[in-house]
Coordinates of N, CA and C in Angstrom, one line a residue:
Chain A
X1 N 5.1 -20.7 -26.1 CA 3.9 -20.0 -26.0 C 3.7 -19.5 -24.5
X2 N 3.1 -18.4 -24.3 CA 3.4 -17.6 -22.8 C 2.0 -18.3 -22.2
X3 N 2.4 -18.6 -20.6 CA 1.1 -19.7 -20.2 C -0.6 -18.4 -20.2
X4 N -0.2 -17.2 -20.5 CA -1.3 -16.1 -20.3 C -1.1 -15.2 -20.9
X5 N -1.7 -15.1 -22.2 CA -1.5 -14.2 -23.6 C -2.5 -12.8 -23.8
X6 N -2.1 -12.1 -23.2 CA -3.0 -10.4 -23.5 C -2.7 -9.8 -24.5
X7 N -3.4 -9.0 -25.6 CA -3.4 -7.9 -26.1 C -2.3 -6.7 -25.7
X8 N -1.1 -6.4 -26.0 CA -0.9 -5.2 -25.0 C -1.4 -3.6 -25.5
X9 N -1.9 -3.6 -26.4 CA -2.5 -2.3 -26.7 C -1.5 -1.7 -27.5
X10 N -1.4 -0.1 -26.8 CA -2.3 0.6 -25.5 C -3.8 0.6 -26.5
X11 N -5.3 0.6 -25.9 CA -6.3 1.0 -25.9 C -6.4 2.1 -25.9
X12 N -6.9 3.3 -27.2 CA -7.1 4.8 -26.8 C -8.8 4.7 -27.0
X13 N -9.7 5.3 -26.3 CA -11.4 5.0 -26.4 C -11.2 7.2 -25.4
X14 N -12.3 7.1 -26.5 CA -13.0 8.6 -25.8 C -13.9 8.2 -24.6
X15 N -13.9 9.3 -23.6 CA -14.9 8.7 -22.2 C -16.2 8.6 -23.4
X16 N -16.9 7.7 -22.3 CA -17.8 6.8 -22.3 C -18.3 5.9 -23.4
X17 N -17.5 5.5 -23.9 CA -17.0 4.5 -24.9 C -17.4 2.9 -24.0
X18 N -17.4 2.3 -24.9 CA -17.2 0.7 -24.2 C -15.5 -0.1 -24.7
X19 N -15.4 -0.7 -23.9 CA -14.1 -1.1 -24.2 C -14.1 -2.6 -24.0
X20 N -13.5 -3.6 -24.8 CA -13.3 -5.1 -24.1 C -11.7 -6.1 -24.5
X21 N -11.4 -6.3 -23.5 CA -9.9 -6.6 -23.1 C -10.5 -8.1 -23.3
X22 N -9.6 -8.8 -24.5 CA -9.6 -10.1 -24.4 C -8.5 -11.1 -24.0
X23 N -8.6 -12.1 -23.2 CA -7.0 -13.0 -22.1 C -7.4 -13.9 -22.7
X24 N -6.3 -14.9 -23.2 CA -6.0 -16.6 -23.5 C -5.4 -17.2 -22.5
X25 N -5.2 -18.3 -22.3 CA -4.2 -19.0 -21.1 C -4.8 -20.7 -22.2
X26 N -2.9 -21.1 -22.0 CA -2.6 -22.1 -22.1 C -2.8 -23.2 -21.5
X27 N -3.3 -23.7 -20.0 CA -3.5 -25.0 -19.5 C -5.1 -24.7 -19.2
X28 N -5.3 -26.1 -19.6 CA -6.6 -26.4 -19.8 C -7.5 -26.9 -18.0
X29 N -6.3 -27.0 -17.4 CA -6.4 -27.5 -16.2 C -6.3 -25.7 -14.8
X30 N -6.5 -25.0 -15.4 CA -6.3 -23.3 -14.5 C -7.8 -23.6 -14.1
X31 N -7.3 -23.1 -13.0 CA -8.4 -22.4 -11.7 C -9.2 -21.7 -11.1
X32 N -8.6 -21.0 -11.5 CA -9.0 -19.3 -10.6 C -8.4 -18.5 -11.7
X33 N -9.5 -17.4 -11.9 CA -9.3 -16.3 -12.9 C -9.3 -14.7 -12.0
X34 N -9.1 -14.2 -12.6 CA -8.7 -12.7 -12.0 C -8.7 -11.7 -13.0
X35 N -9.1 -10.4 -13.1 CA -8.4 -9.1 -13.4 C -7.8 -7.9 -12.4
X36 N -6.7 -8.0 -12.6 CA -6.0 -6.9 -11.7 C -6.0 -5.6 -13.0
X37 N -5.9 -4.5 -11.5 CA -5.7 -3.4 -12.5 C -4.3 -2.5 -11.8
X38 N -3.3 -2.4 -12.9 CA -2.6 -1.8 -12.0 C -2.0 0.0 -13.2
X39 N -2.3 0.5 -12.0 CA -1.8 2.2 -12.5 C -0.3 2.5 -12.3
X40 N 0.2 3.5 -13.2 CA 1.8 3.5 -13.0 C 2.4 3.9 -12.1
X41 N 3.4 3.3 -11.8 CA 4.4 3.0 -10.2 C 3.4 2.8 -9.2
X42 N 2.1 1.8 -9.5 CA 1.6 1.3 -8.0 C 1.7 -0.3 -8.1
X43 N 1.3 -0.9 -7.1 CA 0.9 -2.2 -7.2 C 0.0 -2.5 -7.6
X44 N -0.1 -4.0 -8.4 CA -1.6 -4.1 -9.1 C -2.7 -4.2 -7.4
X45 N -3.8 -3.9 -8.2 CA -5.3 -4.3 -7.3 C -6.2 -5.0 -8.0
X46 N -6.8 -5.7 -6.9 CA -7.7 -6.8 -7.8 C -9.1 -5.9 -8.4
X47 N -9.1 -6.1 -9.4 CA -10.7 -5.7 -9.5 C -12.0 -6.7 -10.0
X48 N -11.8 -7.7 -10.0 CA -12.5 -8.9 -9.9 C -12.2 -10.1 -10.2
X49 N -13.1 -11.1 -9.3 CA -12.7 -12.4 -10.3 C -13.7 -13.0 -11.3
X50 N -13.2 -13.7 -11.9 CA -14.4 -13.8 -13.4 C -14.7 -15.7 -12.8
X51 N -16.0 -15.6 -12.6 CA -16.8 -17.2 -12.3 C -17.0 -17.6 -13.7
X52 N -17.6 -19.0 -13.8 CA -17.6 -19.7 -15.3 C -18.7 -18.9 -15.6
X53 N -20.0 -18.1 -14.7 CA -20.8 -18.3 -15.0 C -21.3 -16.6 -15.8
X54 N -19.7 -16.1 -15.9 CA -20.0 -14.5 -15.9 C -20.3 -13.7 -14.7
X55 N -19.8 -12.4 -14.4 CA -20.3 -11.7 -13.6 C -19.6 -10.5 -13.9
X56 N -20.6 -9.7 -12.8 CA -21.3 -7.8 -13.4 C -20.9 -7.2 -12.2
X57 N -19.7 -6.1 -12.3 CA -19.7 -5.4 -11.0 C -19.5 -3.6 -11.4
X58 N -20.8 -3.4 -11.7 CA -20.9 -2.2 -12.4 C -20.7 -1.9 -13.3
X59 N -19.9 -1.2 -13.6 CA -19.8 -1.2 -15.5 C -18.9 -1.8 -15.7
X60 N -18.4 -3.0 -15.0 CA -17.5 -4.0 -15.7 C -18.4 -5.3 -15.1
X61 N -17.7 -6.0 -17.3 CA -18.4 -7.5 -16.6 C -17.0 -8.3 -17.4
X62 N -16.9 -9.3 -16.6 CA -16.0 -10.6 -16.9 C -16.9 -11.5 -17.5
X63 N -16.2 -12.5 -18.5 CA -16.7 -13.9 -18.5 C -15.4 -14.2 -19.0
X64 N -15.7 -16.1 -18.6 CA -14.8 -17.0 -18.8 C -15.3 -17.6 -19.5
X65 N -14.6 -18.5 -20.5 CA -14.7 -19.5 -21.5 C -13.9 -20.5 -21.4
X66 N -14.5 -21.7 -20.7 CA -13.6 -22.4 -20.4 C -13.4 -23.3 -21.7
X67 N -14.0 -23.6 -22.6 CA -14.1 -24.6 -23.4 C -12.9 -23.5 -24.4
X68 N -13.1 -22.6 -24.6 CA -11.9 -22.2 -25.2 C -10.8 -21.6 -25.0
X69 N -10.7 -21.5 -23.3 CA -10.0 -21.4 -22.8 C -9.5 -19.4 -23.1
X70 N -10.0 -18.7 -22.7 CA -10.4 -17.6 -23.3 C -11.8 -16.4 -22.0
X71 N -10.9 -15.2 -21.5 CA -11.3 -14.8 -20.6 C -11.5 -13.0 -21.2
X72 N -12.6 -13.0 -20.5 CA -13.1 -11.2 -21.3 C -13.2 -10.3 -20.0
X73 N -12.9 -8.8 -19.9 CA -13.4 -7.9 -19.5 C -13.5 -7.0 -20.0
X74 N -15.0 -6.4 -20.0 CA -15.7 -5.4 -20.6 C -15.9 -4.4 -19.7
X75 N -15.7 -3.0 -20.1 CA -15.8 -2.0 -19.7 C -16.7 -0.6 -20.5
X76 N -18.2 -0.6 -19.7 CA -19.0 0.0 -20.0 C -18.4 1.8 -19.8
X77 N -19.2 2.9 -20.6 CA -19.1 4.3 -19.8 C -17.5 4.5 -19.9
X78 N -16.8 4.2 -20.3 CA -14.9 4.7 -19.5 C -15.1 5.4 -19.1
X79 N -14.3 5.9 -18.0 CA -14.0 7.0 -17.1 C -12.5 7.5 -17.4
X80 N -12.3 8.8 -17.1 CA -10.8 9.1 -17.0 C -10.0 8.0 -15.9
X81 N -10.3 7.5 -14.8 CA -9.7 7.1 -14.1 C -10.0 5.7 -14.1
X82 N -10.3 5.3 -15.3 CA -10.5 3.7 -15.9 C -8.7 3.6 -16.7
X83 N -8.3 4.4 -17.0 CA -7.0 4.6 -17.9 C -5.9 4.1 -16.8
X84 N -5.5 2.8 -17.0 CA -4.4 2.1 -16.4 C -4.0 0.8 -17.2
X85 N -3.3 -0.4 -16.6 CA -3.0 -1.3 -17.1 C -3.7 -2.2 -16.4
X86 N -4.7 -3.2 -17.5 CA -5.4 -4.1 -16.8 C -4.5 -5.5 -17.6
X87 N -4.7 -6.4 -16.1 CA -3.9 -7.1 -16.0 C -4.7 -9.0 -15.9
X88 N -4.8 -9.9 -16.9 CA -5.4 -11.1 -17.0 C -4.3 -11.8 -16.0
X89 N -5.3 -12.4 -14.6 CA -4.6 -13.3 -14.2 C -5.2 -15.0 -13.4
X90 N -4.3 -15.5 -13.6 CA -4.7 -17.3 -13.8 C -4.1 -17.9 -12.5
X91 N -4.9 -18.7 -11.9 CA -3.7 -20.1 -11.3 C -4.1 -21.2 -12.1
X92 N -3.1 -22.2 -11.8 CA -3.0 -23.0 -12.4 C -3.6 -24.6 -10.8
X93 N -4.0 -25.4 -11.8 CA -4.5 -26.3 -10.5 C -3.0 -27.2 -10.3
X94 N -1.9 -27.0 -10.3 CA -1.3 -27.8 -10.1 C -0.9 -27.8 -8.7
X95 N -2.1 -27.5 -7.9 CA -1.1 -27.6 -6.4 C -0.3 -26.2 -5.7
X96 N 0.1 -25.1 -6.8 CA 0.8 -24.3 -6.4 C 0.3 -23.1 -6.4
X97 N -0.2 -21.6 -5.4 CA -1.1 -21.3 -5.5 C -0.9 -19.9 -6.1
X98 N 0.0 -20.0 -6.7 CA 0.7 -18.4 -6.9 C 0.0 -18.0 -8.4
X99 N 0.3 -16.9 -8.6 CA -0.4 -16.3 -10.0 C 0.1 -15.7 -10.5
X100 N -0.3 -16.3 -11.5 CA 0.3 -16.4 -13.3 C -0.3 -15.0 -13.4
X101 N 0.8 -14.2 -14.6 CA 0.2 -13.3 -14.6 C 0.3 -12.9 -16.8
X102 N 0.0 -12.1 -17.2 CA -0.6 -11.9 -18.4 C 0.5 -11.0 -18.6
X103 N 0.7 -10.3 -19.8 CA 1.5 -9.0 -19.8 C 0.9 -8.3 -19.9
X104 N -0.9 -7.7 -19.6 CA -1.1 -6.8 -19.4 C -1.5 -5.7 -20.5
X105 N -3.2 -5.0 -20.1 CA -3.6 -4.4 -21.4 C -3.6 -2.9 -21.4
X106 N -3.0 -1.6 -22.1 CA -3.2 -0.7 -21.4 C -4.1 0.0 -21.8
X107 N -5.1 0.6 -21.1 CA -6.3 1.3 -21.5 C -5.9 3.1 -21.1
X108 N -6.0 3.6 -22.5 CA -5.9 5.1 -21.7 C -7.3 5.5 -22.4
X109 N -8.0 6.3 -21.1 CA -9.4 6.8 -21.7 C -9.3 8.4 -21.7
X110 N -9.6 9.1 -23.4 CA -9.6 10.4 -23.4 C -10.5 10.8 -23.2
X111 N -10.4 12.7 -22.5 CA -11.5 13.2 -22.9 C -12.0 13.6 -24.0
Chain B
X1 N -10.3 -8.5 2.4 CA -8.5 -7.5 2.3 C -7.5 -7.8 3.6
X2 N -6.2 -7.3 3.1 CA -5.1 -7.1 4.0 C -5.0 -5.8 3.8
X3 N -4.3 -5.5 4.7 CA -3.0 -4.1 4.7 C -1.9 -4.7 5.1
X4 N -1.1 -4.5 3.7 CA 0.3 -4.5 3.5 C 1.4 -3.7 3.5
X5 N 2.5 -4.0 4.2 CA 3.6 -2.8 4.0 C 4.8 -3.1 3.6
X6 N 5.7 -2.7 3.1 CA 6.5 -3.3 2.8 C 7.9 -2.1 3.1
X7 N 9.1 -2.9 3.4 CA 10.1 -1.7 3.6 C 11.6 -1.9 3.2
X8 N 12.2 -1.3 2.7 CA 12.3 -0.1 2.0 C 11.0 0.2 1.0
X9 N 11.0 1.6 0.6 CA 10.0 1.2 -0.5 C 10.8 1.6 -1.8
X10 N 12.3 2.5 -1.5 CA 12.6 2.2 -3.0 C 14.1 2.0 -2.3
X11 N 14.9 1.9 -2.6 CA 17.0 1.8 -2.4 C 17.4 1.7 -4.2
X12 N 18.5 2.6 -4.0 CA 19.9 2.7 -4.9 C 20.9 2.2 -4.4
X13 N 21.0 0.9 -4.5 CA 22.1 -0.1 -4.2 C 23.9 0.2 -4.9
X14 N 24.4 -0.5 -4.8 CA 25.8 -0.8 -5.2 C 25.8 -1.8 -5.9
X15 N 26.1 -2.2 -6.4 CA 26.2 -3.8 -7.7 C 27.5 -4.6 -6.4
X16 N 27.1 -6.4 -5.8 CA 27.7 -5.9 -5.1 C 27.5 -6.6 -3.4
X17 N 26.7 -5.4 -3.5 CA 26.0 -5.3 -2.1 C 24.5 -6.3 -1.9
X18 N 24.1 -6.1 -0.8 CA 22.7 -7.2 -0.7 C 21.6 -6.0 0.2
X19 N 20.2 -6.4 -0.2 CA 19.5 -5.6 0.3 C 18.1 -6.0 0.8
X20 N 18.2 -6.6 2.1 CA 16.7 -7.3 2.7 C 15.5 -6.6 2.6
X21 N 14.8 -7.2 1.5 CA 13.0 -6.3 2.2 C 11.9 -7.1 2.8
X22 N 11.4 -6.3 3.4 CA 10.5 -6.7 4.8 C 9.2 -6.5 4.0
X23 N 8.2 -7.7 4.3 CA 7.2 -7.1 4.4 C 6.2 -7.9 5.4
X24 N 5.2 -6.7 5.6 CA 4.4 -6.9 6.7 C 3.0 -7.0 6.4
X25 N 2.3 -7.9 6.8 CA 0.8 -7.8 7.1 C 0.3 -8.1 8.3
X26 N -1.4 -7.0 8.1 CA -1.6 -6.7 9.6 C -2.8 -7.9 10.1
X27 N -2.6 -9.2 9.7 CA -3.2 -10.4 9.4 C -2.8 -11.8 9.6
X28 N -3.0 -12.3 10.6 CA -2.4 -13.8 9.9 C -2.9 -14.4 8.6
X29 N -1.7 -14.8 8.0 CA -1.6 -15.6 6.4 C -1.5 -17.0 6.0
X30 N -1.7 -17.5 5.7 CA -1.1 -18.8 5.7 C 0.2 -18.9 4.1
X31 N -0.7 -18.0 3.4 CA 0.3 -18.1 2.0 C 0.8 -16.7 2.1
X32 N 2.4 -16.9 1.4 CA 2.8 -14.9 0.7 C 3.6 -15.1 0.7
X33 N 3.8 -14.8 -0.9 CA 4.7 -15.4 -1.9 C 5.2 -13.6 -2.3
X34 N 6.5 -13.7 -3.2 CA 7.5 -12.6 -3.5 C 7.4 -12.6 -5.0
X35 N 7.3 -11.5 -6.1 CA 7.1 -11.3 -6.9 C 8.3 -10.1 -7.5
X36 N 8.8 -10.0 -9.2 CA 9.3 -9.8 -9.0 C 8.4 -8.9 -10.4
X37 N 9.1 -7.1 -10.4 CA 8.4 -7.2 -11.8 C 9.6 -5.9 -12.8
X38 N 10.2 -6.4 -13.5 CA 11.0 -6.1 -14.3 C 10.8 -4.5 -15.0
X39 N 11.1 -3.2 -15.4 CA 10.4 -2.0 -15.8 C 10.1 -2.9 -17.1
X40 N 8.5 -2.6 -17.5 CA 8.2 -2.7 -18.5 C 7.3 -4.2 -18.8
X41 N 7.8 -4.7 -17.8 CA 7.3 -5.9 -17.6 C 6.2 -6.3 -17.0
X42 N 5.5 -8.0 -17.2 CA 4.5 -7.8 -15.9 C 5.2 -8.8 -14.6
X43 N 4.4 -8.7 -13.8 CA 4.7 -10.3 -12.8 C 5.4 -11.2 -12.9
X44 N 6.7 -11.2 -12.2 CA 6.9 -12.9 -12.1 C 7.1 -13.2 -11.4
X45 N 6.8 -14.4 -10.1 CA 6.9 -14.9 -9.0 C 8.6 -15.5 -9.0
X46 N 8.6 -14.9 -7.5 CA 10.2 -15.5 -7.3 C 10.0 -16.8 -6.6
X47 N 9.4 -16.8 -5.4 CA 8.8 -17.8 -4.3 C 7.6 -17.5 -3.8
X48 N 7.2 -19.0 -3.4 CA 6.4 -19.1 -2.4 C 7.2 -19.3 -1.3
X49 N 6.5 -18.0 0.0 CA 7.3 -17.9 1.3 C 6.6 -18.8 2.3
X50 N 7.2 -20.2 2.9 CA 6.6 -20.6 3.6 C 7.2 -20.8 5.3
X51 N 5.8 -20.8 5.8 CA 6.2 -20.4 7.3 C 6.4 -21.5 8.4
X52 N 7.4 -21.2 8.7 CA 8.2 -22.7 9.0 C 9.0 -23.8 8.7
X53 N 9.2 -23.6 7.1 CA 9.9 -24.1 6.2 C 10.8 -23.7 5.3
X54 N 11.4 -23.9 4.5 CA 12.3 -23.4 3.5 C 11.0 -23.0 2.1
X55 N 11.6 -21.5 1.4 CA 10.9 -20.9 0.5 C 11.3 -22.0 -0.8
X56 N 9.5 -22.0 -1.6 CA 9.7 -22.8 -2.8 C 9.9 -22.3 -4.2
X57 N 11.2 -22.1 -4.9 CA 11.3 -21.1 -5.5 C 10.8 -21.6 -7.2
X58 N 10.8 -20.7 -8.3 CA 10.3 -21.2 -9.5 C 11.3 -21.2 -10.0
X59 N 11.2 -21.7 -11.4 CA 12.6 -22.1 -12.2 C 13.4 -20.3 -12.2
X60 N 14.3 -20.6 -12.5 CA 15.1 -19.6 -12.8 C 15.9 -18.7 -11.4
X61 N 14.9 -18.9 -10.6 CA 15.1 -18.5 -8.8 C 16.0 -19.6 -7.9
X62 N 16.6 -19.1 -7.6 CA 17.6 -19.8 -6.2 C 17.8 -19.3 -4.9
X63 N 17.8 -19.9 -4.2 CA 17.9 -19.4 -3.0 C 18.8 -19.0 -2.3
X64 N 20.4 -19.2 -2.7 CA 21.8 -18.1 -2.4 C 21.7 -16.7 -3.3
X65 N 20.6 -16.9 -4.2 CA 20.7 -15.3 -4.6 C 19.5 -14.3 -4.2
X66 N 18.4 -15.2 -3.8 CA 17.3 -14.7 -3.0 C 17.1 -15.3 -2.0
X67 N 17.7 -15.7 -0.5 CA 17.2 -15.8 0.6 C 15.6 -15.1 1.0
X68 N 15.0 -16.2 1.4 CA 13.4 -15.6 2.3 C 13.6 -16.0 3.4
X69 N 13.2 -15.2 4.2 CA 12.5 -15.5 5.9 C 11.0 -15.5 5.8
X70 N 10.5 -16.5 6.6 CA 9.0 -16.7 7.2 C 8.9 -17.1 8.5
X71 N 9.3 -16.2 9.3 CA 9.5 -16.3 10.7 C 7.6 -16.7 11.5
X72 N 6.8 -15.7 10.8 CA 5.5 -16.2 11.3 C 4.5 -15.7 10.3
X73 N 3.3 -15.8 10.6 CA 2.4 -15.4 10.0 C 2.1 -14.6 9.3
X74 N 2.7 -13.5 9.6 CA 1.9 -12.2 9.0 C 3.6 -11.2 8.7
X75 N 4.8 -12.1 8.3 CA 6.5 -11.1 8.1 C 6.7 -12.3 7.3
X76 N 7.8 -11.5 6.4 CA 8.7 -11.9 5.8 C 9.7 -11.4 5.3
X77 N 11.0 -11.9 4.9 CA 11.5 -11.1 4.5 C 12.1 -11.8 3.1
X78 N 12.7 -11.1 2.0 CA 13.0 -11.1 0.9 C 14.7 -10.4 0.3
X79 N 15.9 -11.4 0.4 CA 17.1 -10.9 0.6 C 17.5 -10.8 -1.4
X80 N 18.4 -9.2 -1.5 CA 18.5 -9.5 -3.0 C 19.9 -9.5 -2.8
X81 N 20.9 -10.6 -3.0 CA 22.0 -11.0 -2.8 C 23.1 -10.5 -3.4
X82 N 24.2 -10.2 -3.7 CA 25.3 -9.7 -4.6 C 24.3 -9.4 -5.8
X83 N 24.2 -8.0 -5.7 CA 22.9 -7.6 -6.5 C 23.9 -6.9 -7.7
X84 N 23.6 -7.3 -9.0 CA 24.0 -6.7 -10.1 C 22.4 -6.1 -10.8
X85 N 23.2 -4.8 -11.8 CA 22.0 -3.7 -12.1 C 20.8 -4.7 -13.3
X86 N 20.9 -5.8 -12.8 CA 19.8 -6.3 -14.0 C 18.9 -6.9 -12.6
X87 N 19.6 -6.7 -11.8 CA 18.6 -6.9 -10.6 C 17.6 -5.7 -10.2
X88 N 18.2 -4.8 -10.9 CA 17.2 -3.5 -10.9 C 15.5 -3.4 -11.4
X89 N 14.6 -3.3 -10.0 CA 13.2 -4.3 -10.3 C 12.2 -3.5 -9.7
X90 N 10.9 -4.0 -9.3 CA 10.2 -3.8 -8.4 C 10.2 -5.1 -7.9
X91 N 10.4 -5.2 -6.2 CA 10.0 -6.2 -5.5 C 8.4 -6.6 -5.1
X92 N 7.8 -7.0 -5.5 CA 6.2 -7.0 -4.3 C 5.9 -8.6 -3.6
X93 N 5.5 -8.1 -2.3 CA 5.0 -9.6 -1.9 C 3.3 -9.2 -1.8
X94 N 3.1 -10.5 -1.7 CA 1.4 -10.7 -1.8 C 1.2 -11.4 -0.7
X95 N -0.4 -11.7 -0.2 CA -0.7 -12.3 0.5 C -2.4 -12.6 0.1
X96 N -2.5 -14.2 0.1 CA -3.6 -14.6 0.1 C -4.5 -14.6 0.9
X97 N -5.3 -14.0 0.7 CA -6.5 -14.1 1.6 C -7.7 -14.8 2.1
X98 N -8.6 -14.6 0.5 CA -9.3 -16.0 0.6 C -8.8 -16.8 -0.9
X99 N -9.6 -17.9 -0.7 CA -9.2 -19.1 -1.7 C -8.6 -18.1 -2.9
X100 N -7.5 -18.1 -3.5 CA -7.0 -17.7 -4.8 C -6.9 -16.2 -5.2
X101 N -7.5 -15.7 -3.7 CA -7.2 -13.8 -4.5 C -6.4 -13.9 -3.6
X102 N -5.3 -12.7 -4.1 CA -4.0 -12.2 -3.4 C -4.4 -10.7 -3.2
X103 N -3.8 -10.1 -2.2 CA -3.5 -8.6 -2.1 C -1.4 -8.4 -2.1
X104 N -1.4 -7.3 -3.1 CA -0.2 -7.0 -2.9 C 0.5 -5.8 -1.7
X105 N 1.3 -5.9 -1.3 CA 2.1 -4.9 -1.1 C 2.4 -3.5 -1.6
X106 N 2.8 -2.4 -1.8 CA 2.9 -1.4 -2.4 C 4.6 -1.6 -3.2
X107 N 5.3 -2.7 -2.7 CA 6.4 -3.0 -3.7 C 7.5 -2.0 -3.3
X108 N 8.7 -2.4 -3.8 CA 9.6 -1.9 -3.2 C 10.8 -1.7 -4.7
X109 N 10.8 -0.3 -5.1 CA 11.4 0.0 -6.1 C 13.1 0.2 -6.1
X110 N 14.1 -1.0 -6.1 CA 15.9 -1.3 -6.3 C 16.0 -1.1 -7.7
X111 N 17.1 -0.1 -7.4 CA 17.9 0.5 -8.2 C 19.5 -0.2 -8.6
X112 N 19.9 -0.4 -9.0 CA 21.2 -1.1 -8.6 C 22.3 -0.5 -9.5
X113 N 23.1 0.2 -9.4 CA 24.1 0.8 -10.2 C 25.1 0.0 -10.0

């Protein structure tokens, strides 16, 4: 079982649609949560981190579920240039600080 | 944030041959680790690059086939050794900033015929 399990789509949603990307991860003991978003031939970029407690950064909101081990981002309005690959990413608390990464969901938003 | 650079940003290699990439931040780091990401694929970490010490690599990674330099804070470098075409990748290094977010590099696209 892969330690960070995404959806891989692709996602087709007409603009301003709502969209929501759902991540699993396998150790019960992870850290730090993330969504990167990365567009084709770039590097990923972070576009937030998800707290236990949920959070809102415009028309996207994250929450984490830690009891089920189970991570969301939601995307209000799509935009054309919301259409990329969003990417669930985890550390793990073992000491090592590097990040785990998901395979990645792809969202293309039409007009 | 960082600003990251990284160099070459793409090479057509020789199967073979070896090909060092550099990368730079305009920051001191304490962490910044090498990633590797397969077409089609996502992320996989090669090493964590440590400064002053020998790089800590993950299973599957060795260090006669990927040499790292961590000469200081803010460079490194990332060697891809008798490079055969399944070595054909994006390179990226990252650097941590604060507690657990990374910023990447813009990656470095090897070709390897």
């Amino acid at each position: 079982r892969k330690e960070v399990e995404q959806d891989p789509g692709p996602f087709n949603v007409p603009e301003g649609a709502t969209v929501a990307f759902n991540c699993t991860y396998s150790n019960s003991a992870s850290q730090s949560f993330f969504w990167y978003r990365q567009d084709c031939r770039k590097e990923p970029k972070l576009l937030m981190s998800v707290y236990s407690s949920g959070n809102e950064d415009g028309r996207f909101t994250a929450q984490l579920n830690r009891a089920s081990q189970y991570i969301s981002l939601l995307i209000r309005d799509s935009k054309l240039s919301d259409s990329a690959t969003y990417l669930c990413v985890v550390t793990f608390n073992t000491g090592r600080r590097a990040l785990t990464f998901g395979s990645g969901t792809r969202l293309q938003v039409q007009p | 944030s960082a600003v990251i650079s990284q160099k070459p940003s793409r090479d057509i290699c020789q199967r073979g041959t070896s090909l060092t990439i550099q990368c730079q931040v305009d920051s001191q780091v304490t962490m910044m680790f090498w990633y590797r990401q397969q077409p089609g694929q996502s992320l996989t970490l090669i090493a964590t690059a440590n400064q002053g010490s020998e790089a800590t690599y993950e299973s599957g990674f060795v260090i006669d086939k990927f040499p790292i330099s961590r000469p200081n804070l803010t460079f490194s470098t990332l060697t891809v050794s008798n490079m055969s075409p399944e070595d054909s990748s994006i390179y990226l290094c990252s650097v941590e900033v604060d507690s657990g977010t990374q910023y990447f590099g813009p990656g470095t696209r090897l070709l390897v015929l």
